[in-house]
CSV table of C-alpha atoms in Angstrom, one decimal:
chain,number,residue,atom,x,y,z
S,1,MET,CA,131.4,75.9,78.5
S,2,ARG,CA,127.7,76.9,78.0
S,3,GLU,CA,125.9,74.2,76.0
S,4,ASN,CA,123.6,76.5,74.1
S,5,ASN,CA,122.7,80.2,73.6
S,6,GLU,CA,119.6,80.1,75.8
S,7,THR,CA,120.2,82.1,79.0
S,8,HIS,CA,117.9,82.8,81.9
S,9,LEU,CA,119.6,85.1,84.4
S,10,ILE,CA,118.3,85.8,87.9
S,11,LEU,CA,119.9,88.1,90.5
S,12,ARG,CA,119.3,87.0,94.1
S,13,VAL,CA,120.9,86.8,97.5
S,14,ILE,CA,123.2,83.8,98.2
S,15,ALA,CA,121.7,81.1,100.4
S,16,GLN,CA,123.6,78.8,102.7
S,17,GLU,CA,123.0,75.8,100.5
S,18,ASP,CA,124.8,77.6,97.6
S,19,TYR,CA,128.3,77.2,99.1
S,20,SER,CA,129.4,74.4,96.9
S,21,GLN,CA,128.6,76.4,93.7
S,22,VAL,CA,130.2,79.6,95.1
S,23,ALA,CA,133.3,77.7,96.1
S,24,GLU,CA,133.6,76.1,92.7
S,25,LEU,CA,133.3,79.5,91.0
S,26,MET,CA,135.9,81.0,93.4
S,27,ASP,CA,138.3,78.2,92.7
S,28,LEU,CA,138.0,78.8,89.0
S,29,VAL,CA,138.4,82.6,89.1
S,30,TYR,CA,140.9,82.9,91.9
S,31,ALA,CA,143.2,80.0,91.2
S,32,ASP,CA,146.2,82.3,91.4
S,33,ILE,CA,145.5,83.7,94.8
S,34,GLY,CA,144.2,80.8,96.9
S,35,GLY,CA,140.8,79.9,95.4
S,36,ALA,CA,137.6,79.6,97.5
S,37,TRP,CA,137.0,80.8,101.0
S,38,PRO,CA,136.1,78.3,103.6
S,39,LYS,CA,132.5,77.3,104.0
S,40,GLU,CA,132.2,78.9,107.5
S,41,THR,CA,133.4,82.2,106.2
S,42,ILE,CA,130.7,82.4,103.5
S,43,GLN,CA,128.1,81.1,105.8
S,44,ALA,CA,129.0,83.7,108.4
S,45,LEU,CA,128.7,86.5,105.8
S,46,ILE,CA,125.3,85.2,104.7
S,47,LYS,CA,124.1,85.1,108.3
S,48,SER,CA,125.5,88.5,109.4
S,49,PHE,CA,124.7,90.5,106.2
S,50,PRO,CA,122.4,88.5,103.8
S,51,ASP,CA,121.6,91.5,101.5
S,52,GLY,CA,125.2,92.0,100.9
S,53,GLN,CA,125.9,88.6,99.4
S,54,ILE,CA,124.4,88.4,95.9
S,55,CYS,CA,124.7,86.2,92.9
S,56,ILE,CA,123.5,85.8,89.4
S,57,GLU,CA,122.3,82.3,88.3
S,58,ASP,CA,121.7,81.0,84.9
S,59,LYS,CA,119.1,78.2,84.9
S,60,GLY,CA,120.0,77.3,88.5
S,61,LYS,CA,123.8,77.5,88.1
S,62,ILE,CA,125.6,80.4,89.9
S,63,VAL,CA,127.7,82.2,87.3
S,64,ALA,CA,128.7,85.4,89.1
S,65,ALA,CA,128.7,86.6,92.7
S,66,ALA,CA,129.6,89.5,94.9
S,67,LEU,CA,130.6,89.5,98.6
S,68,THR,CA,130.1,92.6,100.7
S,69,ILE,CA,130.3,93.8,104.2
S,70,LYS,CA,129.5,97.1,106.1
S,71,VAL,CA,132.4,99.0,107.6
S,72,ASP,CA,133.2,102.3,109.3
S,73,TYR,CA,133.9,104.8,106.5
S,74,HIS,CA,136.6,106.8,108.4
S,75,ARG,CA,138.5,103.6,109.3
S,76,TYR,CA,138.6,102.1,105.8
S,77,SER,CA,138.8,105.2,103.6
S,78,PHE,CA,142.5,105.3,104.7
S,79,VAL,CA,145.3,102.8,103.9
S,80,HIS,CA,144.6,99.3,105.1
S,81,LYS,CA,145.4,95.7,104.3
S,82,TYR,CA,143.1,92.9,103.2
S,83,ARG,CA,143.8,91.1,106.5
S,84,ASP,CA,142.1,94.1,108.3
S,85,LEU,CA,138.9,92.9,106.6
S,86,VAL,CA,139.3,89.2,106.6
S,87,SER,CA,141.4,87.7,109.4
S,88,ASP,CA,143.8,84.8,109.2
S,89,GLN,CA,141.0,82.6,110.5
S,90,HIS,CA,138.9,83.8,107.5
S,91,ILE,CA,136.5,85.8,109.6
S,92,ALA,CA,135.1,88.8,107.7
S,93,ARG,CA,134.9,91.8,109.9
S,94,HIS,CA,131.4,93.0,109.2
S,95,ASN,CA,130.2,96.0,111.2
S,96,GLU,CA,126.5,96.1,111.5
S,97,LYS,CA,126.6,99.8,112.5
S,98,GLY,CA,129.0,100.7,109.6
S,99,ASP,CA,128.2,103.7,107.4
S,100,ALA,CA,129.7,102.4,104.2
S,101,LEU,CA,129.8,99.2,102.1
S,102,TYR,CA,133.1,97.4,101.4
S,103,GLY,CA,133.3,95.2,98.3
S,104,LEU,CA,135.3,92.1,99.3
S,105,ASP,CA,135.0,90.3,96.0
S,106,VAL,CA,133.3,90.1,92.6
S,107,PHE,CA,133.8,87.0,90.5
S,108,VAL,CA,132.3,86.0,87.2
S,109,HIS,CA,132.6,82.7,85.3
S,110,PRO,CA,134.9,83.1,82.3
S,111,ASP,CA,132.2,81.8,79.9
S,112,TYR,CA,129.9,84.7,81.0
S,113,ARG,CA,132.3,87.6,80.8
S,114,ASP,CA,130.7,89.0,77.6
S,115,PHE,CA,127.4,89.4,79.5
S,116,ARG,CA,128.5,92.3,81.7
S,117,LEU,CA,127.5,90.5,84.9
S,118,GLY,CA,130.1,92.3,86.9
S,119,ARG,CA,128.4,95.6,86.0
S,120,ARG,CA,125.0,94.1,87.2
S,121,LEU,CA,126.6,93.2,90.5
S,122,TYR,CA,128.1,96.6,90.9
S,123,ASP,CA,124.8,98.2,90.1
S,124,ALA,CA,123.1,96.0,92.7
S,125,ARG,CA,125.7,97.2,95.3
S,126,LYS,CA,124.9,100.8,94.4
S,127,GLU,CA,121.2,100.2,94.9
S,128,LEU,CA,121.9,98.6,98.3
S,129,CYS,CA,124.1,101.5,99.3
S,130,ARG,CA,121.5,104.0,98.4
S,131,ALA,CA,118.6,102.1,100.1
S,132,LEU,CA,120.6,101.6,103.3
S,133,ASN,CA,121.5,105.3,103.3
S,134,LEU,CA,125.2,104.6,103.5
S,135,LYS,CA,127.9,107.1,102.6
S,136,ALA,CA,129.9,105.2,100.0
S,137,ILE,CA,131.2,101.9,98.6
S,138,LEU,CA,134.8,101.2,99.3
S,139,ALA,CA,136.9,98.5,97.7
S,140,GLY,CA,140.5,97.4,97.5
S,141,GLY,CA,141.2,96.8,93.8
S,142,ARG,CA,143.8,94.5,92.4
S,143,ILE,CA,145.8,95.7,89.4
S,144,PRO,CA,146.8,92.3,87.8
S,145,GLY,CA,147.9,94.0,84.6
S,146,TYR,CA,150.8,95.7,86.4
S,147,LYS,CA,153.0,92.6,86.3
S,148,ASN,CA,153.4,93.1,82.5
S,149,HIS,CA,154.5,96.7,82.9
S,150,ALA,CA,156.4,96.8,86.2
S,151,GLY,CA,159.7,97.0,84.4
S,152,GLU,CA,158.9,100.2,82.5
S,153,TYR,CA,156.5,102.1,84.9
S,154,THR,CA,156.2,102.8,88.5
S,155,VAL,CA,152.9,101.6,90.0
S,156,ALA,CA,151.7,105.3,90.1
S,157,GLU,CA,152.5,105.8,86.5
S,158,TYR,CA,150.7,102.5,85.6
S,159,ILE,CA,147.6,103.6,87.3
S,160,ASP,CA,147.7,107.0,85.7
S,161,LYS,CA,148.0,105.4,82.2
S,162,VAL,CA,145.1,103.1,82.9
S,163,LYS,CA,143.0,106.1,84.0
S,164,ARG,CA,143.9,107.9,80.8
S,165,ARG,CA,143.1,104.7,78.8
S,166,GLU,CA,146.6,104.4,77.4
S,167,LEU,CA,146.7,101.0,79.1
S,168,HIS,CA,144.0,98.4,80.0
S,169,ASP,CA,143.9,96.6,83.4
S,170,PRO,CA,141.2,93.9,83.6
S,171,ILE,CA,140.1,95.0,87.1
S,172,LEU,CA,141.0,98.7,87.4
S,173,SER,CA,139.6,99.6,84.0
S,174,PHE,CA,136.4,97.9,84.8
S,175,GLN,CA,136.1,99.7,88.2
S,176,LEU,CA,136.8,103.1,86.7
S,177,ALA,CA,134.1,102.5,84.0
S,178,ASN,CA,131.6,101.8,86.9
S,179,ASP,CA,132.1,105.3,88.4
S,180,PHE,CA,134.7,104.4,91.1
S,181,ASP,CA,137.5,106.8,91.8
S,182,VAL,CA,141.0,105.9,92.9
S,183,LYS,CA,141.5,107.6,96.3
S,184,ARG,CA,144.8,106.0,97.4
S,185,LEU,CA,147.5,103.5,96.5
S,186,MET,CA,148.0,100.7,99.1
S,187,GLN,CA,151.2,98.7,99.2
S,188,GLY,CA,151.2,95.1,100.6
S,189,TYR,CA,147.4,95.0,100.5
S,190,LEU,CA,147.3,91.3,99.4
S,191,PRO,CA,151.0,90.1,99.4
S,192,GLN,CA,150.2,86.8,97.6
S,193,ASP,CA,148.8,88.8,94.6
S,194,ILE,CA,151.9,88.4,92.4
S,195,LYS,CA,150.3,89.8,89.3
S,196,SER,CA,149.6,93.1,91.2
S,197,LYS,CA,153.1,93.0,92.9
S,198,GLY,CA,151.2,93.3,96.2
S,199,PHE,CA,149.8,96.7,95.3
S,200,ALA,CA,146.1,97.7,95.3
S,201,THR,CA,144.1,100.8,94.7
S,202,LEU,CA,141.6,102.1,97.3
S,203,LEU,CA,138.5,102.8,95.2
S,204,GLU,CA,135.4,104.8,96.3
S,205,TRP,CA,131.9,105.4,94.9
S,206,ASN,CA,130.0,108.1,96.7
S,207,ASN,CA,126.3,108.0,97.4
S,208,ILE,CA,125.1,111.5,96.4
S,209,LEU,CA,121.7,110.6,97.9
S,210,PHE,CA,123.2,109.9,101.3
S,211,GLU,CA,120.7,112.0,103.4
S,212,GLU,CA,117.7,110.1,102.1
S,213,ASP,CA,116.3,107.1,103.8
S,214,GLY,CA,115.0,103.9,102.3
S,215,ASP,CA,114.4,100.2,102.7
S,216,PHE,CA,115.9,97.6,100.4
S,217,THR,CA,115.3,94.1,99.4
S,218,HIS,CA,116.7,92.5,96.3
S,219,GLY,CA,114.0,92.1,93.6
S,220,ALA,CA,111.8,94.9,95.0
S,221,GLU,CA,109.8,96.7,92.4
S,222,LYS,CA,111.6,99.7,90.8
S,223,ALA,CA,109.9,103.0,91.3
S,224,ILE,CA,111.7,105.0,88.6
S,225,VAL,CA,112.0,103.3,85.3
S,226,ARG,CA,114.1,104.6,82.4
S,227,ILE,CA,112.6,104.1,78.9
S,228,GLY,CA,114.9,104.3,75.9
S,229,ILE,CA,113.5,104.6,72.4
S,230,VAL,CA,115.4,104.2,69.1
S,231,GLN,CA,114.0,106.4,66.4
S,232,TRP,CA,115.3,104.2,63.7
S,233,GLN,CA,116.7,105.4,60.4
S,234,MET,CA,115.6,103.2,57.5
S,235,ARG,CA,118.6,102.7,55.2
S,236,ALA,CA,119.9,100.2,52.7
S,237,VAL,CA,121.9,97.3,54.2
S,238,ILE,CA,124.2,94.8,52.6
S,239,SER,CA,123.6,91.9,55.0
S,240,LEU,CA,121.9,90.7,58.1
S,241,GLU,CA,125.0,91.5,60.1
S,242,ASP,CA,125.0,95.0,58.8
S,243,LEU,CA,121.5,95.5,60.2
S,244,LEU,CA,122.3,93.9,63.5
S,245,SER,CA,125.5,96.0,64.0
S,246,GLN,CA,123.4,99.1,63.6
S,247,ALA,CA,120.9,97.8,66.2
S,248,GLU,CA,123.7,96.8,68.6
S,249,PHE,CA,125.1,100.3,68.4
S,250,PHE,CA,121.8,101.7,69.7
S,251,VAL,CA,121.4,99.0,72.4
S,252,ASP,CA,124.9,99.7,73.6
S,253,SER,CA,124.2,103.4,73.8
S,254,LEU,CA,120.9,103.0,75.7
S,255,SER,CA,122.6,100.6,78.1
S,256,ASP,CA,125.4,103.2,78.8
S,257,TYR,CA,122.6,105.5,80.0
S,258,GLN,CA,121.3,102.7,82.2
S,259,SER,CA,117.9,102.4,80.4
S,260,ASP,CA,115.6,99.6,81.6
S,261,PHE,CA,113.9,99.3,78.2
S,262,ALA,CA,114.9,99.8,74.6
S,263,LEU,CA,112.0,100.2,72.1
S,264,PHE,CA,112.6,99.6,68.4
S,265,PRO,CA,110.0,100.4,65.7
S,266,GLU,CA,107.6,98.2,63.8
S,267,PHE,CA,109.2,96.4,60.9
S,268,PHE,CA,112.6,97.8,61.7
S,269,SER,CA,114.1,94.8,59.8
S,270,ALA,CA,112.5,95.9,56.6
S,271,PRO,CA,115.8,97.0,55.0
S,272,LEU,CA,116.6,93.3,54.5
S,273,MET,CA,113.9,93.1,51.9
S,274,GLY,CA,116.3,95.2,49.7
S,275,LEU,CA,118.4,92.0,49.4
S,276,ALA,CA,115.6,90.4,47.4
S,277,ARG,CA,114.9,93.0,44.7
S,278,ASP,CA,113.6,90.4,42.2
S,279,LYS,CA,110.7,89.4,44.4
S,280,ASN,CA,107.1,90.8,44.5
S,281,SER,CA,105.8,92.3,47.8
S,282,VAL,CA,104.2,89.0,49.0
S,283,GLU,CA,107.4,87.1,48.3
S,284,ALA,CA,109.6,89.8,49.8
S,285,ILE,CA,107.8,89.9,53.2
S,286,ARG,CA,108.1,86.2,53.4
S,287,PHE,CA,111.8,86.4,52.5
S,288,LEU,CA,112.1,88.9,55.4
S,289,ALA,CA,110.3,86.5,57.8
S,290,GLY,CA,113.2,84.1,57.1
S,291,PHE,CA,115.5,86.3,59.2
S,292,THR,CA,113.2,86.8,62.2
S,293,GLU,CA,114.4,83.8,64.3
S,294,GLN,CA,118.0,84.9,63.9
S,295,ILE,CA,117.2,88.5,64.8
S,296,LYS,CA,115.2,87.4,67.8
S,297,ASN,CA,118.0,85.2,69.1
S,298,ARG,CA,120.6,87.9,68.5
S,299,PHE,CA,118.5,90.6,70.3
S,300,SER,CA,118.0,88.2,73.2
S,301,GLN,CA,121.8,87.9,73.5
S,302,MET,CA,122.1,91.7,73.5
S,303,ALA,CA,119.4,92.0,76.2
S,304,VAL,CA,121.4,89.8,78.5
S,305,SER,CA,124.8,91.2,77.5
S,306,TYR,CA,123.9,94.8,77.8
S,307,ASN,CA,121.5,94.4,80.8
S,308,ILE,CA,118.5,96.0,79.2
S,309,ASN,CA,115.0,94.7,78.3
S,310,ILE,CA,114.4,95.1,74.5
S,311,ILE,CA,111.1,95.4,72.7
S,312,ALA,CA,112.3,94.3,69.3
S,313,GLY,CA,109.8,96.4,67.3
S,314,SER,CA,107.9,93.9,65.3
S,315,MET,CA,108.9,91.4,62.6
S,316,PRO,CA,107.0,89.1,60.2
S,317,LEU,CA,106.9,85.5,61.3
S,318,MET,CA,105.6,82.4,59.4
S,319,GLU,CA,103.5,80.2,61.6
S,320,GLY,CA,102.7,77.2,59.4
S,321,ASP,CA,101.2,78.7,56.3
S,322,ARG,CA,100.1,82.0,58.1
S,323,LEU,CA,102.2,85.1,58.1
S,324,CYS,CA,101.9,87.2,61.4
S,325,ASN,CA,103.4,90.4,62.6
S,326,VAL,CA,105.0,89.7,66.0
S,327,ALA,CA,106.7,92.0,68.6
S,328,TYR,CA,109.2,90.3,70.9
S,329,LEU,CA,110.1,91.3,74.4
S,330,LEU,CA,113.6,90.1,75.2
S,331,HIS,CA,114.2,90.2,78.9
S,332,ARG,CA,117.6,90.9,80.3
S,333,ASP,CA,117.4,87.7,82.3
S,334,GLY,CA,117.1,85.7,79.1
S,335,ARG,CA,113.4,85.2,78.9
S,336,VAL,CA,111.5,85.8,75.7
S,337,ASP,CA,107.9,86.8,75.3
S,338,ALA,CA,105.9,87.5,72.1
S,339,GLN,CA,102.9,89.7,71.3
S,340,HIS,CA,101.1,89.3,67.9
S,341,LYS,CA,99.7,92.3,66.3
S,342,ILE,CA,95.9,91.9,66.6
S,343,HIS,CA,94.5,94.4,64.1
S,344,ILE,CA,96.0,94.2,60.6
S,345,THR,CA,95.9,97.3,58.4
S,346,PRO,CA,94.3,97.1,55.0
S,347,HIS,CA,97.8,97.6,53.5
S,348,GLU,CA,99.2,94.6,55.4
S,349,LYS,CA,96.2,92.4,54.4
S,350,ARG,CA,96.3,93.5,50.7
S,351,ASP,CA,100.0,93.8,49.9
S,352,TRP,CA,101.5,91.2,52.4
S,353,VAL,CA,98.6,88.9,53.3
S,354,ILE,CA,99.3,89.1,57.0
S,355,ASP,CA,96.9,87.6,59.6
S,356,GLY,CA,96.1,89.0,63.0
S,357,GLY,CA,96.7,87.4,66.4
S,358,GLY,CA,94.1,86.4,69.0
S,359,ASP,CA,95.1,87.6,72.4
S,360,VAL,CA,96.9,90.4,74.3
S,361,SER,CA,99.0,89.9,77.4
S,362,VAL,CA,100.7,91.8,80.2
S,363,PHE,CA,104.3,90.8,80.8
S,364,ASP,CA,106.0,90.9,84.2
S,365,THR,CA,109.5,92.5,84.0
S,366,ASP,CA,112.0,93.6,86.5
S,367,ALA,CA,110.9,97.2,85.8
S,368,GLY,CA,107.1,96.9,86.0
S,369,LYS,CA,104.2,95.3,84.1
S,370,VAL,CA,104.2,96.1,80.4
S,371,GLY,CA,102.1,95.4,77.3
S,372,ILE,CA,102.8,95.9,73.6
S,373,LEU,CA,100.3,97.3,71.1
S,374,THR,CA,101.8,97.4,67.6
S,375,CYS,CA,100.9,100.5,65.6
S,376,TYR,CA,97.2,100.1,64.5
S,377,ASP,CA,96.4,98.1,67.6
S,378,VAL,CA,96.7,101.3,69.8
S,379,GLU,CA,93.8,102.8,67.7
S,380,PHE,CA,91.4,100.3,69.3
S,381,PRO,CA,90.7,101.3,72.9
S,382,GLU,CA,89.4,97.9,73.9
S,383,LEU,CA,92.9,96.3,73.7
S,384,ALA,CA,94.5,98.8,76.0
S,385,ARG,CA,91.6,98.4,78.4
S,386,LEU,CA,92.2,94.6,78.5
S,387,LEU,CA,95.8,95.3,79.4
S,388,ALA,CA,94.7,97.8,82.1
S,389,ASP,CA,92.6,95.1,83.7
S,390,GLN,CA,95.7,93.0,83.9
S,391,GLY,CA,97.6,95.8,85.8
S,392,VAL,CA,99.7,97.2,82.9
S,393,GLN,CA,101.9,100.1,83.9
S,394,ILE,CA,103.7,100.8,80.6
S,395,ILE,CA,102.4,100.2,77.1
S,396,PHE,CA,104.9,100.1,74.3
S,397,VAL,CA,103.8,101.0,70.8
S,398,PRO,CA,106.2,100.2,68.0
S,399,PHE,CA,104.9,101.8,64.9
S,400,TRP,CA,105.5,102.4,61.2
S,401,THR,CA,103.7,105.3,59.5
S,402,ASP,CA,104.4,106.9,56.1
S,403,THR,CA,102.6,110.2,56.5
S,404,LYS,CA,102.0,112.7,59.2
S,405,ASN,CA,98.3,112.1,59.4
S,406,GLY,CA,99.0,108.4,59.9
S,407,TYR,CA,101.5,109.2,62.6
S,408,LEU,CA,99.0,111.5,64.3
S,409,ARG,CA,96.5,108.7,64.5
S,410,VAL,CA,99.0,106.7,66.5
S,411,ARG,CA,100.1,109.6,68.6
S,412,ILE,CA,96.7,110.9,69.6
S,413,CYS,CA,95.3,107.5,70.3
S,414,SER,CA,98.3,106.7,72.4
S,415,GLN,CA,97.8,109.8,74.5
S,416,ALA,CA,94.1,108.8,74.9
S,417,ARG,CA,95.2,105.3,76.0
S,418,ALA,CA,97.5,106.7,78.7
S,419,ILE,CA,94.7,108.9,80.1
S,420,GLU,CA,92.0,106.2,79.9
S,421,ASN,CA,94.0,103.5,81.5
S,422,GLU,CA,96.2,105.4,84.0
S,423,CYS,CA,99.5,104.2,82.5
S,424,TYR,CA,102.5,105.4,80.6
S,425,VAL,CA,102.6,104.9,76.8
S,426,ALA,CA,105.9,104.9,74.8
S,427,ILE,CA,105.7,105.1,71.0
S,428,GLY,CA,108.7,104.4,68.7
S,429,GLY,CA,108.8,104.8,65.0
S,430,SER,CA,111.2,104.8,62.0
S,431,VAL,CA,112.3,107.6,59.7
S,432,GLY,CA,114.0,107.9,56.3
S,433,ASN,CA,113.3,106.0,53.2
S,434,LEU,CA,113.9,102.7,51.4
S,435,PRO,CA,113.4,103.6,47.7
S,436,ARG,CA,114.2,100.0,46.5
S,437,VAL,CA,111.7,98.3,48.8
S,438,ASP,CA,108.1,98.2,47.7
S,439,ASN,CA,105.4,99.4,50.3
S,440,VAL,CA,108.1,100.7,52.7
S,441,ALA,CA,109.2,103.6,50.7
S,442,ILE,CA,109.0,106.5,53.2
S,443,GLN,CA,108.5,106.9,56.9
S,444,TYR,CA,107.4,109.7,59.3
S,445,ALA,CA,107.9,109.6,63.0
S,446,GLN,CA,108.2,111.6,66.2
S,447,SER,CA,108.8,109.1,69.0
S,448,ALA,CA,107.5,110.1,72.5
S,449,VAL,CA,106.5,109.0,76.0
S,450,PHE,CA,103.1,110.0,77.3
S,451,SER,CA,101.7,110.0,80.8
S,452,PRO,CA,98.2,110.4,82.2
S,453,SER,CA,97.0,114.0,82.4
S,454,ASP,CA,96.8,115.0,86.1
S,455,VAL,CA,98.7,117.0,88.7
S,456,TYR,CA,101.3,114.4,89.2
S,457,PHE,CA,102.5,114.5,85.6
S,458,PRO,CA,103.8,117.1,83.0
S,459,HIS,CA,101.3,119.8,82.2
S,460,ASP,CA,100.9,118.5,78.6
S,461,ALA,CA,101.1,114.8,79.6
S,462,THR,CA,104.2,114.4,77.4
S,463,ILE,CA,107.3,113.3,79.3
S,464,ALA,CA,109.6,113.4,76.3
S,465,GLU,CA,109.5,113.5,72.5
S,466,ALA,CA,112.0,113.2,69.8
S,467,THR,CA,112.8,115.6,66.9
S,468,PRO,CA,110.5,114.7,64.0
S,469,ASN,CA,112.1,112.7,61.2
S,470,ALA,CA,115.6,112.6,62.7
S,471,GLU,CA,117.5,109.5,63.7
S,472,MET,CA,118.2,109.6,67.4
S,473,ILE,CA,117.6,108.0,70.8
S,474,LEU,CA,115.2,109.3,73.3
S,475,PHE,CA,115.2,108.8,77.1
S,476,ALA,CA,112.4,109.3,79.6
S,477,ASP,CA,112.2,108.4,83.3
S,478,VAL,CA,108.7,107.3,84.5
S,479,ASP,CA,107.6,107.0,88.1
S,480,LEU,CA,105.5,104.0,88.7
S,481,GLU,CA,104.6,105.2,92.2
S,482,LYS,CA,102.7,108.2,90.7
S,483,LEU,CA,100.4,105.7,88.9
S,484,LYS,CA,99.4,104.3,92.3
S,485,LEU,CA,98.6,107.8,93.6
S,486,LEU,CA,96.6,108.6,90.5
S,487,SER,CA,94.4,105.5,90.9
S,488,THR,CA,93.3,106.6,94.4
S,489,GLU,CA,93.8,110.3,94.6
S,490,GLY,CA,93.8,111.7,91.1
S,491,SER,CA,91.6,114.6,90.0
S,492,VAL,CA,89.8,112.0,88.0
S,493,THR,CA,90.0,108.2,88.4
S,494,ASN,CA,89.1,106.8,85.0
S,495,LEU,CA,89.5,103.2,85.8
S,496,LYS,CA,87.6,103.2,89.1
S,497,ASP,CA,84.8,105.3,87.7
S,498,ARG,CA,83.8,103.1,84.8
S,499,ARG,CA,80.1,102.2,84.6
S,500,LEU,CA,80.4,98.5,84.3
S,501,ASP,CA,76.7,98.2,85.0
S,502,LEU,CA,76.2,99.7,81.5
S,503,TYR,CA,79.0,98.1,79.4
S,504,ARG,CA,81.3,95.2,79.5
S,505,LEU,CA,84.7,94.3,78.0
S,506,GLY,CA,86.3,91.0,77.7
S,507,LEU,CA,87.3,88.4,75.1
S,508,ASP,CA,84.7,85.9,76.2
S,509,LYS,CA,83.4,87.1,79.6
S,510,PRO,CA,82.4,90.3,81.3
S,511,LEU,CA,84.8,92.2,83.5
S,512,PRO,CA,84.5,91.8,87.2
S,513,VAL,CA,82.5,94.5,89.0
S,514,ASP,CA,84.0,96.1,92.1
S,515,GLU,CA,82.1,95.3,95.2
């Protein structure tokens, strides 16, 4: 059992010294079909095809793994047996010249099955297949649920009912949900598999980019990053769980579309102030701050479970006797980063007595270097320039504005920051109204993703934008490679052409001058 809710997941290749952990996990998961493979089998796989053997660890402990080999597509896209892949001497028949991947095994610790780690491993296999320019991924899939229905359905009928979601199979249902198709039924595939009655499905995922070339290493920087934005509807809630259920719905939806990031608006938790109607505005915002730690922890669990990095808008937080406005970045590997709002609006100072933070940071994620400027902060070009000097690629701007002119300040300044700093800027706001909550009565928003303005980007430097004042989710794919081209070959090169001999920018020291 996991001892606490803190999770720090890392996807990496399996090393030779990992065998004892891999064996322990296989013994746990595959107790019904023989348990762990011999040490020499795993070590031979690692030696012959290191990129194909991947695992996910949590704070140094391996909690999920996938074993993979390369095979000849035409040989293994027809009926075969498991022993054709792994001999009686436990030798995996990896073919270095093969044109397809074959998934031998995926196994996940039972305590981590709510974290969708199997999906992460399948996604990593797909990336590997694309990068190695292979035709497909093949797999022989067990159907352990068939044992419970063998008396009433033939195996073909069982598979059909699983495909139509009339029945659920713990393995086949998962594989179908991950874009695999059932190509054939194989009898006697793994005779000792009593639960599947010896049957298995031959599954296939096709690489539609097969003709393209590429090089692959696990952990390489992503080129195309998918940003998801929640244009959040402010509505009355009856409890914290009510608000979190609404948020989880959107996280789940964005994850289904394989977004790398989910952006929520500033003060998205404000509906909870409606639970304290007898309090004045200063008391109400501090009442709201009492929920922040719980919301942060729940969002962190969602980030890990749904495999998506979440910018949890911003929330009030008590630090001693000071109230701050803090945006959290919840990484999908379990890490948590925080960015305080630096510039506090007159409204926040007057009605809520909020204090500003003192520094801005760029955060390394598995999908690029990102920064967070909350609402008013993006209207100060110095902050974004500090992020640019730390290599920021995407700036996230959670905002809350009540009028269109307030919104336009955020939008226009965000567009300027994208041009000035040669980066992408994503803005996400809230819509609707909260008539029973003081100072958060109405909202106006049109969330969007902006790019620099040059030949590599859309003609209006707007990659995507939402419908104004409508609850919805927005997607945008951004290409980080284009930023590299812009910095050296753009029509204008704003960062490189700064006159640092005339002006300086820094918290305590001047910026370095290019030699």
